[in-house]
PDB file of C-alpha atoms in Angstrom:
ATOM      1  CA  MET A  25      13.450  22.464  13.079  1.00 52.00           C
ATOM      2  CA  ALA A  26      10.931  20.811  10.772  1.00 60.00           C
ATOM      3  CA  ARG A  27      11.853  17.668   8.899  1.00 66.00           C
ATOM      4  CA  LYS A  28      12.437  17.916   5.173  1.00 77.00           C
ATOM      5  CA  LYS A  29       9.430  17.059   3.002  1.00 87.00           C
ATOM      6  CA  ARG A  30      10.030  14.007   0.806  1.00 91.00           C
ATOM      7  CA  TYR A  31       8.373  12.325  -2.155  1.00 95.00           C
ATOM      8  CA  LEU A  32       8.100   8.544  -1.847  1.00 96.00           C
ATOM      9  CA  THR A  33       7.478   6.140  -4.707  1.00 96.00           C
ATOM     10  CA  ALA A  34       6.173   2.580  -4.693  1.00 96.00           C
ATOM     11  CA  THR A  35       6.589   0.452  -7.812  1.00 96.00           C
ATOM     12  CA  LEU A  36       4.540  -2.742  -7.749  1.00 96.00           C
ATOM     13  CA  PRO A  37       5.346  -5.931  -9.680  1.00 93.00           C
ATOM     14  CA  ASP A  38       2.547  -5.277 -12.189  1.00 93.00           C
ATOM     15  CA  GLY A  39       4.106  -1.905 -13.099  1.00 95.00           C
ATOM     16  CA  TYR A  40       1.711   0.298 -11.101  1.00 94.00           C
ATOM     17  CA  VAL A  41       3.534   3.308  -9.626  1.00 95.00           C
ATOM     18  CA  LYS A  42       2.189   5.245  -6.626  1.00 94.00           C
ATOM     19  CA  THR A  43       3.776   8.522  -5.488  1.00 94.00           C
ATOM     20  CA  ILE A  44       3.209   9.767  -1.956  1.00 93.00           C
ATOM     21  CA  GLY A  45       4.090  13.281  -0.917  1.00 92.00           C
ATOM     22  CA  PRO A  46       5.223  15.727  -0.146  1.00 93.00           C
ATOM     23  CA  THR A  47       5.416  14.248   3.333  1.00 93.00           C
ATOM     24  CA  ASN A  48       7.686  14.269   6.310  1.00 93.00           C
ATOM     25  CA  ALA A  49       6.135  11.070   7.749  1.00 93.00           C
ATOM     26  CA  PRO A  50       8.609   8.204   8.227  1.00 93.00           C
ATOM     27  CA  PHE A  51       6.898   5.760   5.837  1.00 96.00           C
ATOM     28  CA  THR A  52       9.057   2.900   4.533  1.00 97.00           C
ATOM     29  CA  HIS A  53       6.595   0.506   2.853  1.00 97.00           C
ATOM     30  CA  TYR A  54       3.439   0.562   0.710  1.00 97.00           C
ATOM     31  CA  TRP A  55       0.798  -2.182   0.823  1.00 97.00           C
ATOM     32  CA  ARG A  56      -2.036  -2.970  -1.576  1.00 97.00           C
ATOM     33  CA  ILE A  57      -4.934  -5.402  -1.536  1.00 96.00           C
ATOM     34  CA  VAL A  58      -6.645  -6.137  -4.848  1.00 96.00           C
ATOM     35  CA  ALA A  59      -9.958  -7.835  -4.067  1.00 97.00           C
ATOM     36  CA  ASP A  60     -11.707  -9.961  -6.697  1.00 97.00           C
ATOM     37  CA  LEU A  61     -15.413  -9.213  -6.266  1.00 96.00           C
ATOM     38  CA  GLY A  62     -16.530 -11.626  -8.981  1.00 95.00           C
ATOM     39  CA  GLY A  63     -18.004 -10.852 -12.372  1.00 95.00           C
ATOM     40  CA  GLY A  64     -14.755  -9.239 -13.492  1.00 95.00           C
ATOM     41  CA  LYS A  65     -14.973  -6.527 -10.808  1.00 97.00           C
ATOM     42  CA  THR A  66     -12.161  -5.615  -8.441  1.00 96.00           C
ATOM     43  CA  GLU A  67     -11.681  -3.207  -5.578  1.00 96.00           C
ATOM     44  CA  VAL A  68      -8.338  -1.847  -4.390  1.00 95.00           C
ATOM     45  CA  PHE A  69      -7.357  -0.971  -0.821  1.00 95.00           C
ATOM     46  CA  TRP A  70      -3.970   0.553  -0.092  1.00 95.00           C
ATOM     47  CA  GLY A  71      -1.886   2.329   2.487  1.00 95.00           C
ATOM     48  CA  HIS A  72       1.594   3.023   3.723  1.00 94.00           C
ATOM     49  CA  ALA A  73       3.395   1.938   6.862  1.00 96.00           C
ATOM     50  CA  LYS A  74       6.373   2.896   9.004  1.00 97.00           C
ATOM     51  CA  SER A  75       7.912  -0.597   8.867  1.00 96.00           C
ATOM     52  CA  LEU A  76       7.777  -3.871   6.979  1.00 96.00           C
ATOM     53  CA  GLN A  77       6.323  -5.506  10.099  1.00 96.00           C
ATOM     54  CA  GLU A  78       3.486  -2.960  10.240  1.00 95.00           C
ATOM     55  CA  ALA A  79       2.749  -3.411   6.529  1.00 94.00           C
ATOM     56  CA  THR A  80       2.723  -7.222   6.595  1.00 93.00           C
ATOM     57  CA  GLY A  81       0.552  -7.120   9.716  1.00 93.00           C
ATOM     58  CA  LYS A  82      -2.343  -6.041   7.484  1.00 90.00           C
ATOM     59  CA  LYS A  83      -2.396  -9.560   6.050  1.00 92.00           C
ATOM     60  CA  ALA A  84      -3.301 -11.168   9.401  1.00 89.00           C
ATOM     61  CA  ALA A  85      -7.043 -10.443   9.202  1.00 89.00           C
ATOM     62  CA  LEU A  86      -7.294 -10.536   5.411  1.00 93.00           C
ATOM     63  CA  ALA A  87      -8.684 -14.081   5.054  1.00 91.00           C
ATOM     64  CA  ASP A  88     -11.504 -13.300   7.495  1.00 93.00           C
ATOM     65  CA  ALA A  89     -12.221  -9.971   5.787  1.00 92.00           C
ATOM     66  CA  ALA A  90     -12.415 -11.674   2.387  1.00 95.00           C
ATOM     67  CA  LYS A  91     -14.816 -14.275   3.771  1.00 94.00           C
ATOM     68  CA  GLN A  92     -17.027 -11.633   5.450  1.00 96.00           C
ATOM     69  CA  ARG A  93     -17.215  -9.531   2.291  1.00 95.00           C
ATOM     70  CA  GLY A  94     -17.739 -12.465  -0.048  1.00 95.00           C
ATOM     71  CA  TRP A  95     -14.681 -11.841  -2.206  1.00 96.00           C
ATOM     72  CA  ASP A  96     -13.853 -14.519  -4.769  1.00 96.00           C
ATOM     73  CA  GLY A  97     -10.165 -13.937  -4.031  1.00 96.00           C
ATOM     74  CA  TYR A  98      -7.564 -11.308  -3.293  1.00 96.00           C
ATOM     75  CA  ARG A  99      -3.934 -10.389  -3.822  1.00 96.00           C
ATOM     76  CA  PHE A 100      -1.840  -8.751  -1.083  1.00 96.00           C
ATOM     77  CA  GLU A 101       1.387  -6.966  -1.979  1.00 96.00           C
ATOM     78  CA  VAL A 102       3.995  -5.019  -0.007  1.00 97.00           C
ATOM     79  CA  VAL A 103       6.852  -3.035  -1.564  1.00 97.00           C
ATOM     80  CA  GLU A 104       9.537  -0.800  -0.134  1.00 97.00           C
ATOM     81  CA  LEU A 105       9.172   2.920  -0.785  1.00 97.00           C
ATOM     82  CA  THR A 106      11.993   4.799  -2.484  1.00 96.00           C
ATOM     83  CA  GLU A 107      12.718   8.475  -2.070  1.00 93.00           C
ATOM     84  CA  GLY A 108      12.748  10.672  -5.146  1.00 81.00           C
ATOM     85  CA  GLN A 109      11.228  13.623  -6.922  1.00 74.00           C
ATOM     86  CA  PRO A 110       7.728  13.808  -8.452  1.00 67.00           C
ATOM     87  CA  ASP A 111       7.365  13.323 -12.207  1.00 62.00           C
TER      88      ASP A 111
END
C-alpha cells in the first residue's frame, strides 16, 4: 500500500514560507543558505532533509564553500517542517 501524500510547510524566521508537496518522502526539516555575493546581490540555496542531523550536516562544509566562491558572508537556517494543506 502506498504512503499517503502530504504537504509540508517551512516557515523561516524572516517570514518566508516554503511549501513542499505533494510528497510521500519522510522529510522533517528544511534548510536554507542565503549567500551574500557583494554589491547587494544574494543567492539562495535550499533543500529538505530526513532528520535534523542531516540538515545541520550541510553547515559543515559551508565556510570552505563560502571562501571558494568568494562570498562576502552567508546565513544558514534550519526549520522543522509541519504537515498541512496547500494554500
